[in-house]
Structure formats: C-alpha cells, structure tokens
Amino acid sequence: MSRSIHPWLLLSIFTLIAPTFLVVTRHLVAPHPASAQPASITCNPNEQLESKLATLTNQAREALDRQDAETAGTALQEAITIALQVKNTPFQADLVQSWLIEPYNGFPTLRIIQLNQQLKSPQKLRALLDQFLTLTNRLPSANSAEKTRAFVAIARQYAALKQLRIANNLMARARQLEPQIKAPDLRAIALIEIAEAYAELSQPQVAQTTLAQVEKILPRLAVEEANRIVERAAVTYARIGNYPKAQQTLERLSKVPEAFANTQESIVQTYLSNGKLADAEKLAQSISATPQKISALAKVAIAYRKTPSQSTSLFRQATTLAQSVEDPYQKDTLLQKLVEAYVQAEQLDAALQLAKSVKNLRTDTLKSVVVAHQEAGKTAQAKALLSQQLVAIKALSDSWEQRGQVWTVIETAIAANQFDWIREDWAQISSIDYGLMDWQIIQIAKAYAQIGEHSQAAEWVRKLPLENRPLEQIRALSAIALVTAQAGNSTLANQMLEQALQTIDPLDKAYRERINREGGDLFSLERFKPTALASIALVYSQTQQPEKARQLLQQVVVFSSKIDDPSIASFTDNPFAQFIEAKQYLGALQIAEGTAFPEVRNARLQTSALGLLTINRFDLVQPIANQTTEPVSKTQLLLAIAQRYTELNQSQKAVSYLAQAFQVAQTIPGEESQFDRLGTDGGTVIPIETDRGSMLEAIAIQYARVNRMSEAMKVANTLKEKATRDEAIQKARCARTTSMRA
C-alpha cells in the first residue's frame, strides 16, 4: 500500500495541535511483497510554493469574510509575491480571477472592491494594486479575457485612489487587448466593463464608442446572456447622459418584465446621481413591478430629504405599496428596505415606527435603526427597540434560533454602544436558552473597552450578576486589561489585573460555599482558581511582564493538579491551552514542566517545543528533546528542529539533528509499516503515519531538502520493504528538485 502523506509537510512546526489522548487499536498487516511496485510519484517542482500560495489565499479570503482587512491585505500581498514565483500559470490566473473578476460571495461586487472599502491604508491598497498589475502582466495571451477584465478592475481601483494617469493607461491597454478575445460572450462582458469604467472616468465619448461595439456582438449571444448585457448597457448610457439611447436600449427588455423593472430602477439611481430628481421621480412612478417601484420611490424620497413634504409623500406611497403585498416574506423584506431608507433620510421616528411593525428584523436593518437613534441622542428609543426584539425572540419555539438571534441583538447593542442596556436587560437575556455563552461575555467586555472606556468597562463587568460564573468575571476583566495595555495605558491595565487578582480568593470562597450549600459542578469549582490565575498571568505575559507571569504560573501549577487528570480534563479549556492559543510559549512551557500526570506532561512538552521553535528558542527545545525517551516523539521533535534549521538556511545544524533523528527512528518498535483498521469488519485501512517506515521516509526527504542526497539514500535504503523503499527514494529525489527551485 502506497503512503499518501507528504512527510516533508507532516511535521510542520507552524501547525500546533492541542494534545489529545486517544487509545487506538493498531492492527499490523504483512509487509509489502517483495515483488510489489511502488506507486508512481509525480514530482511537482512548484509543490512547496503552490502549497504556501493556497494557504495564504485561503487566509486572505477568510479574513476578508470576517472583515479583518489588515490580515486579508497582508496575506494577499504574500500570496501574490509567491504567485509571481510559480511557473504554473493557472495558479496565477486563479488569483487574478478570484480577486479581480469573480463576484464576491454572490454579490455584484469584487473582492478587491470589498478590500478597498475595508482597508484604512491607501498606501497598502496601492501596493496591492501594483502587485496585481505585475501578476496580470504575466498572464499569457491565452488568458486575454481574464487579462483584459483584470486591467479594467485594477484601473477602477487606481481611479478610486485618484491615480487617473495610471487608470487611463490601463484602460488603453484593456482596449488594445480586448480584440484578442475570441469567445463572443467573454468579449461582450469585457467590453461592457470597459464602457462602465470609462463612464466612471467621465469619458462619455469613449464609453459610447465601446457600447456601440457591444451592440454589434449582442446578436451572437444566447438570449439570457444578451439580456444581462443589455441591462448594463442601458444603465451605462444613462450614466453618460445619453438618456434617449438608454430608453431605446431599455425597450429591448420590454418582454422580460423583471429585467425591465430592474433596469428602470438602476436608471432612476443614475438620474439621481446626475441631479435629475424630477426625471428620477417620473421614471420611478412608471415602474409597474411592485418591488422595484418601492425601491425606486424610496431612493427618490431619500434624495428629497431636504424637502420633507415631498419625501414624506413618496415614503407614504412606498409604504402603502409594501403593506399591500400578500406574500409575508416579501412584505417583510420590502418593509425592512423602507426602514433603512427612512434612516438614510434621517426620518428616525418614522423608521422606528415602521421597524416595530416588522416581525423579523434583519441584523443590518435593526443595527441601522438602533445606531441612528443612539447617534441622534435618542437612547430611550434605541433601548426600547432592542428590548422589543428580545420579547419577539422569547416567543420563538426553536432554542437554536433563539440563541442565534439573541447574539444578533447583542451585536447590535455593541455597535450602538448600548452596554448599559445589556446589563439592564441581563435577566431577560439570561432567560432565553440559558443566556449568553462564556466567550460572548468576554467579547462584549472587550468591545466595551475597545471604544476607549476602559474603567467603565471594568466596572460594567463587576456589576454583572455573575455569581454562578466567577471565572467569566476574571476572564472578562483580564480581557479588558489587555485592551487597556494595548491602548497604551499600562499603569491602569496593571491596576485592573491587581484588582482582579485580589478578587479571586473571595470569589473562590463564595463559589465553594454556594456549591457546598446548593450542589453543582465540582470540576468547575476545582478549575476556577488555576484558570483564573492563568488568565491574569496570560495578560502579564502578553504585555511583556514575564516575572509577574512566572510567579502566578507557579501557583497555577500547584492548583492544577486536580484538573489535569486525562480521564476528566478538558483538552481545550485549561491554562496550558490558553497559553498555546495565545502563542505565549514560554508560559506554556512552565505549565507543561509543572504538570503532574506524565502522559499529559510529555504531550504538553512536545507541543510547547513546537511553539518555541517558531520563535527560534532552540536553547529551550534542546533540553526537551534530550529528556524525551519515547522513540516516536523524540524522532518527531528532532525532525522538527532540523526542519526549522532548514527553513532558516542553517543546513549544517539541520544535518546534525537529522543524524540524531535517524539513530532514534531505527529504535521505533513494531512493524516497519503499520495500519489502522476501522469499521466493524476492519475493512477501512489507514496507514499509521508515525510508524518506523514513515519516520525514516520523512528523514530521508528532509536530508534531500538540504541537498544531502548520499545521507538521504542511506536512510531510504534501510527500509526493508522494497515498495516502501523505492517510494521513499522517489520522494527524496523529488524533494531535492523541489527545494532547489523553491
């Protein structure tokens, strides 16, 4: 059976997994027959780069989804840097496609536009655009469609940065490249995007010329595709002020009611953008489709906000139409859009009144109303709407739906800085599906501190009724102290930590008395003090106060003896896991060294060592390797040290540790190749990746990566099974080729 793993990636020290303690029954199978042939190994010289590129691209996308623009931008910059080194054009084209061409999560916008809206730094965006331009230039002529559209997307972003000369140059290049696109549908899309961009650049003549080219291609397109292009063409004609041509183009959609109405609504917006309010109102009134008419009327009403009577009349008409809709879901959707429109028109009383009539307010609608009232100083109205939402949530029958919607309301309160309301309505919140979860309480406390009101946030936590959850009080106070320190007020942060520290014993005593009197979770009682101390120690560690952290961790180790028992302990919610998650590896090591249970201690030492390698603390990792006696664990750690030295281009040191790993690996007991059998009949066979054969193969490959092929061959040739041996040799040769090109 061929090994499916890539051993040179197997022990990546940047992937830290909290130790688990699973007992697996291993079934040994017979070695490969001598005549077996190894699986063919395809050697991809770009494998390492492509793997890094995929990881960074995913990181960038995920960060953008959670609106972490800084992380998204940094990961994207690194991804493009690697993409420029990759020889495989599809990887480069995919990066361009996903950020500059494809719609973002189904919305009519691009990832690069979303990133631009979230980024606070024009300089960072400019650097990204420069990189994307270099990457787009690398695409071959076979990618003319992607290349053309990417030039247009980049040009539009440069224009947003007022870099008009660069934008115009790129648009000229897009026009030169566009004739090379052979497929009519791809060419039509590229041309309409060129026309739209020129309209944005206030170059109506070029836009109109391009639109004429689009019209010539339309007969060659499928009907649905042609209609989508016609929609965009009509709007673009309106945008450049050619309203007769826009109307003429619009008429081509007269037999497609929804597309016709959508385009009318878009043209209404164009009229408004050009200051033609009367024309916009006339067109809005002519729309026959109810949803689009309501939306168009609302847009005109917002534009008339300085003429209250006109605005109110249009809103009243739109609201009447919405309330006449029979479908309950569509009715709610339309009314919510009107609520948001009222907010934009600064008619807050009307927005609040209408919001109260909607059964299930969307998060963004609720947030817009509450935040607007808060900013306008109408705190009572904001609180009333939040409380009303809680009443509606309590009426739901599904507890999961209740839990999700409660947090939605809390997030809205956070956005409106309504922390007092959260505390005032705590009993109501707690009565819904057992109340807020632990992490949610900490999240609220951090959010309060992040608006700069550090002392108020701490006092808010102290006033919360958390008698039955004392650990969350300490964790929340610790989180506030960290935010305070990060804001530059280390003195206040330390005062908060000291105050939190002084409350631990009284809280512990009260908690213990309550459980003795009323009963409760004894494990939670035992873990309170060490976990609370660790929470404070963690902040000291994160704020570069190692001695204070060390002193507290000495107490943590003493009090943790009862909660480290692997038969009952949590592997993710304990002081050690806290420090590992926060990448505070020195503190994690101190906890690991003081752990009483040998099995847990050894696993924690290994995990600490891997973390310490990421910060190049070889001086602390070496003793762990020396005291590790179990062959597999020792081999893995020695191999990880060698891998880290390889990454730091210190090949000689890497070779030294590989030699040690080779010696130890040969002592791993059992068959050379081992497998787990899963299922009732053992029919699912999975190779064990820590058997002697796997470890020797990994060592051989690591030798190859530092260009020590004679040692690599020596290690590979110690494998007794021919198929495994031949496969290891192939992988080592491939690894050498890959590392030479990386």
Coordinates of C-alpha atoms in Angstrom, one line a residue, residues 77-612:
Q77 CA 0.4 40.5 -0.5
E78 CA 2.4 37.4 0.5
A79 CA 0.2 35.3 -1.8
I80 CA 0.9 37.5 -4.9
T81 CA 4.6 37.5 -4.1
I82 CA 4.6 33.7 -4.2
A83 CA 2.3 33.6 -7.2
L84 CA 4.9 35.6 -9.1
Q85 CA 7.4 32.8 -8.4
V86 CA 5.2 30.0 -9.5
K87 CA 5.7 28.7 -13.0
N88 CA 2.2 27.3 -13.2
T89 CA 0.0 29.9 -15.0
P90 CA -3.4 28.5 -13.8
F91 CA -2.4 29.4 -10.2
Q92 CA -1.7 33.0 -11.2
A93 CA -4.8 33.2 -13.3
D94 CA -6.9 31.8 -10.5
L95 CA -5.6 34.5 -8.1
V96 CA -6.5 37.2 -10.6
Q97 CA -9.9 35.7 -11.3
S98 CA -10.9 35.3 -7.7
W99 CA -10.0 38.8 -6.6
L100 CA -10.4 41.0 -9.7
I101 CA -13.1 39.3 -11.8
E102 CA -15.4 36.9 -9.9
P103 CA -18.3 38.3 -7.9
Y104 CA -17.7 38.3 -4.2
N105 CA -19.9 35.7 -2.4
G106 CA -22.7 36.1 -4.9
F107 CA -22.9 39.9 -4.5
P108 CA -22.4 42.3 -7.5
T109 CA -19.0 43.4 -6.3
L110 CA -15.4 42.1 -6.4
R111 CA -13.2 41.0 -3.6
I112 CA -10.7 43.8 -4.4
I113 CA -13.6 46.3 -4.0
Q114 CA -14.6 44.9 -0.7
L115 CA -11.0 45.1 0.5
N116 CA -10.7 48.7 -0.7
Q117 CA -13.8 49.6 1.3
Q118 CA -12.4 47.9 4.5
L119 CA -8.7 48.9 4.3
K120 CA -7.7 52.0 6.2
S121 CA -4.5 52.4 4.3
P122 CA -4.5 53.8 0.7
Q123 CA -0.8 53.0 0.6
K124 CA -1.4 49.3 1.3
L125 CA -4.1 49.2 -1.4
R126 CA -1.7 50.9 -3.9
A127 CA 0.9 48.3 -3.1
L128 CA -1.6 45.5 -3.7
L129 CA -2.7 47.1 -7.0
D130 CA 1.0 47.3 -8.1
Q131 CA 1.4 43.7 -7.3
F132 CA -1.8 42.7 -9.1
L133 CA -0.7 44.7 -12.1
T134 CA 2.6 42.8 -12.3
L135 CA 0.8 39.5 -11.9
T136 CA -1.7 40.4 -14.6
N137 CA 1.1 41.3 -17.0
R138 CA 2.5 37.8 -16.5
L139 CA -0.6 36.1 -17.9
P140 CA -0.2 34.7 -21.4
S141 CA -2.2 35.7 -24.5
A142 CA -4.4 32.6 -23.9
N143 CA -5.8 34.4 -20.9
S144 CA -6.7 37.5 -22.9
A145 CA -10.3 37.7 -21.4
E146 CA -9.0 37.5 -17.8
K147 CA -6.2 39.9 -18.6
T148 CA -8.5 42.5 -20.2
R149 CA -11.0 42.4 -17.3
A150 CA -8.2 42.5 -14.7
F151 CA -6.7 45.6 -16.3
V152 CA -10.2 47.2 -16.1
A153 CA -10.7 46.2 -12.4
I154 CA -7.3 47.5 -11.5
A155 CA -7.8 50.7 -13.4
R156 CA -11.0 51.4 -11.5
Q157 CA -9.3 50.9 -8.2
Y158 CA -6.4 53.2 -9.2
A159 CA -9.1 55.8 -10.2
A160 CA -10.6 55.5 -6.7
L161 CA -7.2 56.4 -5.4
K162 CA -7.1 59.5 -7.7
Q163 CA -4.3 57.9 -9.8
L164 CA -6.0 58.8 -13.0
R165 CA -3.0 58.7 -15.3
I166 CA -2.3 55.1 -14.4
A167 CA -6.0 54.3 -14.7
N168 CA -6.2 55.7 -18.2
N169 CA -3.1 53.9 -19.3
L170 CA -4.5 50.6 -18.1
M171 CA -7.9 51.3 -19.8
A172 CA -6.0 51.9 -23.0
R173 CA -4.2 48.6 -22.6
A174 CA -7.5 46.8 -22.0
R175 CA -8.9 48.3 -25.2
Q176 CA -5.9 47.1 -27.1
L177 CA -6.1 43.6 -25.7
E178 CA -9.9 43.1 -26.0
P179 CA -9.9 42.3 -29.8
Q180 CA -7.9 39.2 -29.0
I181 CA -10.8 37.7 -27.1
K182 CA -12.3 35.1 -29.4
A183 CA -15.5 33.9 -27.5
P184 CA -18.4 36.4 -28.1
D185 CA -19.8 36.1 -24.6
L186 CA -16.4 36.8 -22.9
R187 CA -15.7 39.7 -25.3
A188 CA -19.2 41.2 -24.6
I189 CA -18.5 41.1 -20.9
A190 CA -15.1 42.6 -21.3
L191 CA -16.5 45.4 -23.5
I192 CA -19.4 46.3 -21.2
E193 CA -16.9 46.5 -18.2
I194 CA -14.7 48.8 -20.3
A195 CA -17.7 51.0 -21.1
E196 CA -18.7 51.2 -17.5
A197 CA -15.2 52.1 -16.4
Y198 CA -15.0 54.9 -18.9
A199 CA -18.4 56.2 -17.7
E200 CA -16.9 56.3 -14.2
L201 CA -13.9 58.1 -15.5
S202 CA -16.2 60.8 -17.1
Q203 CA -15.1 59.9 -20.6
P204 CA -18.6 59.6 -22.3
Q205 CA -17.4 59.5 -25.8
V206 CA -15.1 56.5 -25.4
A207 CA -17.8 54.8 -23.3
Q208 CA -20.4 55.4 -26.1
T209 CA -18.0 54.1 -28.8
T210 CA -17.4 50.9 -26.7
L211 CA -21.2 50.5 -26.2
A212 CA -21.6 50.5 -30.0
Q213 CA -19.1 47.6 -30.1
V214 CA -21.2 45.8 -27.5
E215 CA -24.3 46.1 -29.6
K216 CA -22.6 44.5 -32.6
I217 CA -21.9 41.4 -30.6
L218 CA -25.3 41.0 -29.0
P219 CA -26.9 39.0 -31.9
R220 CA -24.2 36.4 -31.4
L221 CA -25.1 35.8 -27.7
A222 CA -27.6 33.5 -26.1
V223 CA -30.8 35.3 -25.1
E224 CA -30.2 35.3 -21.4
E225 CA -26.6 36.5 -21.7
A226 CA -27.7 39.2 -24.2
N227 CA -30.4 40.5 -21.8
R228 CA -27.8 40.8 -18.9
I229 CA -25.5 42.8 -21.2
V230 CA -28.4 45.0 -22.4
E231 CA -29.4 45.8 -18.8
R232 CA -25.9 47.1 -18.1
A233 CA -25.7 48.9 -21.4
A234 CA -28.9 50.8 -20.8
V235 CA -27.7 51.9 -17.4
T236 CA -24.3 53.0 -18.8
Y237 CA -26.0 55.1 -21.5
A238 CA -27.9 56.8 -18.7
R239 CA -24.8 57.3 -16.7
I240 CA -23.0 59.2 -19.5
G241 CA -26.2 61.3 -20.1
N242 CA -27.5 59.7 -23.3
Y243 CA -31.0 59.2 -21.9
P244 CA -32.7 58.7 -25.3
K245 CA -30.3 55.9 -26.1
A246 CA -30.8 54.5 -22.6
Q247 CA -34.6 54.4 -23.1
Q248 CA -34.2 52.9 -26.5
T249 CA -31.9 50.1 -25.1
L250 CA -34.3 49.6 -22.2
E251 CA -37.1 48.9 -24.6
R252 CA -35.3 45.8 -25.8
L253 CA -36.1 44.3 -22.4
S254 CA -39.8 45.0 -22.6
K255 CA -40.7 41.3 -22.9
V256 CA -38.6 40.4 -19.9
P257 CA -40.5 42.1 -17.1
E258 CA -38.1 41.5 -14.2
A259 CA -35.0 42.6 -16.1
F260 CA -37.0 45.6 -17.5
A261 CA -38.0 46.7 -14.0
N262 CA -34.5 46.1 -12.5
T263 CA -33.0 48.3 -15.3
Q264 CA -35.6 51.0 -14.7
E265 CA -34.7 51.1 -11.0
S266 CA -31.0 51.3 -11.9
I267 CA -31.6 54.2 -14.3
V268 CA -33.6 56.0 -11.5
Q269 CA -30.4 55.9 -9.4
T270 CA -28.4 57.2 -12.4
Y271 CA -30.8 60.1 -12.7
L272 CA -30.4 60.9 -9.0
S273 CA -26.6 60.7 -9.2
N274 CA -26.8 63.2 -12.1
G275 CA -29.0 65.5 -10.0
K276 CA -32.2 65.0 -12.1
L277 CA -34.7 64.4 -9.3
A278 CA -37.8 65.2 -11.3
D279 CA -36.8 62.7 -14.1
A280 CA -36.0 60.1 -11.5
E281 CA -39.4 60.5 -9.8
K282 CA -41.2 60.3 -13.1
L283 CA -39.4 57.1 -14.1
A284 CA -39.9 55.6 -10.6
Q285 CA -43.7 56.3 -10.8
S286 CA -43.8 54.5 -14.2
I287 CA -42.4 51.2 -12.9
S288 CA -45.1 48.5 -12.9
A289 CA -43.3 45.9 -10.8
T290 CA -44.1 46.5 -7.1
P291 CA -40.7 45.6 -5.5
Q292 CA -38.7 47.7 -7.9
K293 CA -41.1 50.5 -7.7
I294 CA -41.0 50.6 -3.9
S295 CA -37.2 50.6 -4.0
A296 CA -37.1 53.3 -6.6
L297 CA -39.6 55.5 -4.8
A298 CA -37.5 55.1 -1.6
K299 CA -34.4 56.2 -3.4
V300 CA -36.1 59.3 -4.7
A301 CA -37.6 60.0 -1.2
I302 CA -34.1 60.0 0.3
A303 CA -32.9 62.4 -2.4
Y304 CA -35.8 64.7 -1.5
R305 CA -34.9 64.7 2.3
K306 CA -34.3 68.4 2.3
T307 CA -37.9 68.8 1.0
P308 CA -39.8 67.0 3.8
S309 CA -43.2 67.2 2.4
Q310 CA -42.2 65.6 -0.9
S311 CA -40.0 63.0 0.8
T312 CA -42.8 62.0 3.2
S313 CA -45.3 61.7 0.4
L314 CA -43.1 59.4 -1.6
F315 CA -42.4 57.3 1.6
R316 CA -46.1 57.1 2.3
Q317 CA -46.8 55.8 -1.2
A318 CA -43.9 53.2 -1.0
T319 CA -45.1 52.0 2.4
T320 CA -48.7 51.6 1.3
L321 CA -47.5 49.5 -1.7
A322 CA -45.3 47.4 0.6
Q323 CA -48.1 46.7 3.0
S324 CA -50.3 45.6 0.2
V325 CA -48.0 42.7 -0.8
E326 CA -49.6 39.4 0.1
D327 CA -46.5 37.2 0.5
P328 CA -45.4 37.6 4.1
Y329 CA -41.7 37.1 3.5
Q330 CA -41.6 39.5 0.6
K331 CA -43.7 42.0 2.5
D332 CA -41.2 41.9 5.5
T333 CA -38.3 42.3 3.1
L334 CA -39.7 45.4 1.4
L335 CA -40.7 47.0 4.7
Q336 CA -37.2 46.5 6.0
K337 CA -35.7 48.2 3.0
L338 CA -38.1 51.1 3.7
V339 CA -36.9 51.2 7.3
E340 CA -33.3 51.5 6.2
A341 CA -34.4 54.2 3.7
Y342 CA -36.1 56.2 6.4
V343 CA -32.9 56.1 8.4
Q344 CA -30.9 57.4 5.4
A345 CA -33.4 60.2 5.0
E346 CA -33.0 61.0 8.7
Q347 CA -36.7 60.4 9.5
L348 CA -35.9 58.4 12.6
D349 CA -39.3 58.4 14.2
A350 CA -40.9 57.0 11.1
A351 CA -38.1 54.4 10.8
L352 CA -38.7 53.3 14.4
Q353 CA -42.5 53.1 14.0
L354 CA -42.2 51.0 10.8
A355 CA -39.5 48.8 12.3
K356 CA -41.9 47.9 15.1
S357 CA -44.3 46.5 12.6
V358 CA -41.8 44.1 11.0
K359 CA -41.9 40.6 12.5
N360 CA -38.3 39.6 11.9
L361 CA -35.9 42.5 11.5
R362 CA -32.7 41.6 9.7
T363 CA -29.5 42.3 11.6
D364 CA -28.4 45.1 9.4
T365 CA -31.8 46.8 9.5
L366 CA -32.0 46.6 13.3
K367 CA -28.5 47.9 13.6
S368 CA -29.1 50.8 11.3
V369 CA -32.1 51.9 13.3
V370 CA -30.6 51.4 16.7
V371 CA -27.3 53.1 15.8
A372 CA -29.0 56.0 14.2
H373 CA -31.2 56.7 17.3
Q374 CA -28.2 56.3 19.6
E375 CA -26.1 58.8 17.5
A376 CA -29.1 61.2 17.5
G377 CA -29.2 61.1 21.3
K378 CA -32.5 59.1 21.3
T379 CA -31.2 56.5 23.7
A380 CA -34.6 55.5 25.2
Q381 CA -36.0 54.7 21.7
A382 CA -32.9 52.6 20.9
K383 CA -33.2 50.6 24.1
A384 CA -36.9 50.1 23.6
L385 CA -36.4 48.6 20.1
L386 CA -33.7 46.2 21.5
S387 CA -36.0 45.1 24.3
Q388 CA -38.8 44.6 21.8
Q389 CA -36.5 42.2 19.8
L390 CA -35.9 40.2 23.0
V391 CA -39.6 39.7 23.5
A392 CA -40.0 38.5 19.9
I393 CA -37.1 36.1 20.3
K394 CA -38.6 34.6 23.5
A395 CA -41.8 33.7 21.5
L396 CA -39.8 31.5 19.1
S397 CA -40.1 27.8 19.7
D398 CA -36.6 26.7 18.4
S399 CA -33.9 27.2 21.0
W400 CA -31.1 27.2 18.4
E401 CA -32.8 30.0 16.6
Q402 CA -33.3 31.8 19.9
R403 CA -29.6 31.6 20.7
G404 CA -28.5 32.9 17.3
Q405 CA -31.0 35.8 17.3
V406 CA -30.1 36.8 20.9
W407 CA -26.5 37.3 19.8
T408 CA -27.6 39.3 16.8
V409 CA -29.4 41.7 19.1
I410 CA -26.3 41.8 21.4
E411 CA -24.1 42.6 18.4
T412 CA -26.5 45.4 17.5
A413 CA -26.3 46.8 21.0
I414 CA -22.5 46.7 20.9
A415 CA -22.5 48.6 17.6
A416 CA -24.7 51.2 19.2
N417 CA -22.5 51.3 22.4
Q418 CA -25.6 50.2 24.4
F419 CA -23.7 48.3 27.1
D420 CA -25.9 49.7 29.8
W421 CA -28.9 48.2 28.1
I422 CA -27.2 44.8 28.1
R423 CA -26.7 45.0 31.8
E424 CA -30.1 46.4 32.5
D425 CA -31.8 43.6 30.5
W426 CA -29.5 40.9 31.7
A427 CA -32.2 38.9 33.4
Q428 CA -34.3 39.0 30.2
I429 CA -31.3 37.9 28.1
S430 CA -30.4 35.2 30.6
S431 CA -33.9 33.7 30.5
I432 CA -33.5 32.9 26.8
D433 CA -31.9 29.5 26.2
Y434 CA -29.6 29.6 29.3
G435 CA -28.3 33.1 28.4
L436 CA -25.1 34.1 26.9
M437 CA -22.1 31.7 26.5
D438 CA -18.8 32.4 28.2
W439 CA -17.0 33.6 25.1
Q440 CA -19.8 36.0 24.3
I441 CA -19.5 37.7 27.7
I442 CA -15.8 38.2 27.1
Q443 CA -16.5 39.5 23.6
I444 CA -18.9 42.2 25.0
A445 CA -16.4 43.2 27.6
K446 CA -13.6 43.6 25.0
A447 CA -15.9 45.6 22.8
Y448 CA -16.7 48.0 25.6
A449 CA -13.0 48.5 26.3
Q450 CA -12.2 49.0 22.7
I451 CA -14.2 52.2 22.5
G452 CA -11.7 53.7 24.9
E453 CA -13.9 53.5 28.1
H454 CA -11.6 51.1 29.9
S455 CA -12.5 51.8 33.5
Q456 CA -16.2 51.9 32.7
A457 CA -15.9 48.5 31.0
A458 CA -14.3 47.0 34.1
E459 CA -17.0 48.5 36.4
W460 CA -19.6 47.2 34.0
V461 CA -18.2 43.6 34.3
R462 CA -18.2 43.9 38.1
K463 CA -21.8 44.9 38.2
L464 CA -22.9 41.9 36.1
P465 CA -24.8 39.2 38.1
L466 CA -22.1 36.5 37.5
E467 CA -22.2 34.9 41.0
N468 CA -22.6 31.5 39.4
R469 CA -19.9 32.2 36.7
P470 CA -17.0 33.7 38.6
L471 CA -14.4 32.5 36.1
E472 CA -16.0 34.6 33.4
Q473 CA -15.7 37.7 35.6
I474 CA -12.0 37.2 35.9
R475 CA -11.6 36.4 32.2
A476 CA -13.6 39.4 31.2
L477 CA -11.6 41.7 33.5
S478 CA -8.3 40.3 32.1
A479 CA -9.5 40.8 28.5
I480 CA -10.3 44.5 29.4
A481 CA -6.8 44.9 31.0
L482 CA -5.2 43.6 27.8
V483 CA -7.1 46.0 25.6
T484 CA -6.2 48.8 28.0
A485 CA -2.5 47.9 27.8
Q486 CA -2.6 47.7 24.1
A487 CA -4.1 51.2 24.0
G488 CA -1.0 52.4 25.8
N489 CA -2.3 52.7 29.4
S490 CA -0.1 50.1 31.1
T491 CA -0.5 51.6 34.5
L492 CA -4.3 51.3 34.5
A493 CA -4.0 47.9 33.0
N494 CA -1.8 46.7 35.8
Q495 CA -4.1 48.2 38.4
M496 CA -7.0 46.2 36.8
L497 CA -5.0 43.0 36.9
E498 CA -4.1 43.5 40.5
Q499 CA -7.7 44.2 41.4
A500 CA -8.8 41.1 39.5
L501 CA -6.2 39.1 41.4
Q502 CA -7.4 40.3 44.7
T503 CA -11.0 39.2 43.9
I504 CA -10.0 35.6 43.1
D505 CA -9.9 34.3 46.7
P506 CA -13.2 35.9 47.8
L507 CA -14.9 34.6 44.6
D508 CA -13.4 31.2 45.2
K509 CA -14.7 31.1 48.8
A510 CA -18.2 32.3 47.8
Y511 CA -18.3 29.9 44.9
R512 CA -17.2 27.0 47.1
E513 CA -19.8 27.8 49.8
R514 CA -22.6 28.0 47.2
I515 CA -21.7 24.6 45.7
N516 CA -21.5 23.1 49.2
R517 CA -24.9 24.5 50.0
E518 CA -26.7 24.1 46.7
G519 CA -24.7 21.5 44.9
G520 CA -23.1 21.9 41.5
D521 CA -20.2 21.0 39.2
L522 CA -17.2 20.1 41.4
F523 CA -14.8 20.1 38.5
S524 CA -15.7 23.7 37.6
L525 CA -15.1 24.6 41.2
E526 CA -11.6 23.0 41.1
R527 CA -10.6 24.6 37.9
F528 CA -11.8 28.1 38.8
K529 CA -8.7 29.2 40.8
P530 CA -5.9 27.9 38.5
T531 CA -7.7 29.0 35.3
A532 CA -8.5 32.5 36.8
L533 CA -4.8 32.9 37.8
A534 CA -3.7 31.7 34.4
S535 CA -6.0 34.3 32.7
I536 CA -4.2 37.1 34.6
A537 CA -0.8 35.6 34.1
L538 CA -1.5 35.4 30.3
V539 CA -2.1 39.1 30.2
Y540 CA 1.2 39.8 32.1
S541 CA 2.9 37.5 29.5
Q542 CA 1.3 39.3 26.6
T543 CA 2.3 42.7 27.9
Q544 CA 6.0 41.7 28.4
Q545 CA 5.9 41.3 32.2
P546 CA 7.4 37.8 32.3
E547 CA 8.4 37.8 36.0
K548 CA 4.9 38.6 37.2
A549 CA 3.6 35.9 34.8
R550 CA 6.1 33.4 36.1
Q551 CA 5.1 34.0 39.7
L552 CA 1.4 33.5 39.0
L553 CA 2.1 30.3 36.9
Q554 CA 3.9 28.8 39.9
Q555 CA 0.5 29.0 41.7
V556 CA -1.3 27.7 38.6
V557 CA 0.8 24.6 38.5
V558 CA 0.1 23.9 42.2
F559 CA -3.7 24.3 41.9
S560 CA -3.9 22.5 38.5
S561 CA -3.1 19.0 39.9
K562 CA -6.7 18.1 40.2
I563 CA -7.8 19.3 36.8
D564 CA -5.0 17.8 34.7
D565 CA -6.2 14.2 35.1
P566 CA -6.5 13.0 31.4
S567 CA -9.6 10.9 32.3
I568 CA -11.6 14.0 33.2
A569 CA -9.7 17.1 31.9
S570 CA -10.7 19.3 29.0
F571 CA -8.0 19.4 26.3
T572 CA -9.0 22.8 25.0
D573 CA -10.2 24.8 28.1
N574 CA -7.3 24.8 30.5
P575 CA -4.4 27.1 31.4
F576 CA -1.9 25.3 29.1
A577 CA -4.3 25.5 26.1
Q578 CA -4.8 29.2 26.9
F579 CA -1.1 30.0 26.6
I580 CA -0.7 27.9 23.5
E581 CA -3.6 29.6 21.7
A582 CA -2.2 33.0 22.6
K583 CA 1.2 31.8 21.3
Q584 CA 2.8 32.5 24.7
Y585 CA 5.1 29.5 24.6
L586 CA 7.4 30.4 27.5
G587 CA 4.4 30.3 29.9
A588 CA 3.1 27.2 28.2
L589 CA 6.5 25.5 28.9
Q590 CA 6.4 26.5 32.5
I591 CA 2.9 24.9 32.9
A592 CA 4.0 21.8 31.0
E593 CA 7.0 21.3 33.2
G594 CA 4.9 21.5 36.3
T595 CA 2.2 19.1 35.0
A596 CA 1.9 16.1 37.4
F597 CA 0.5 13.4 35.1
P598 CA 3.3 12.0 32.9
E599 CA 1.2 11.3 29.8
V600 CA -0.2 14.9 29.8
R601 CA 3.2 16.4 30.7
N602 CA 5.0 14.7 27.8
A603 CA 2.4 15.8 25.3
R604 CA 2.5 19.4 26.6
L605 CA 6.3 19.5 26.4
Q606 CA 6.1 18.4 22.8
T607 CA 3.5 21.0 21.9
S608 CA 5.5 23.7 23.8
A609 CA 8.6 22.7 22.0
L610 CA 7.0 23.1 18.6
G611 CA 5.7 26.5 19.6
L612 CA 9.2 27.5 20.9

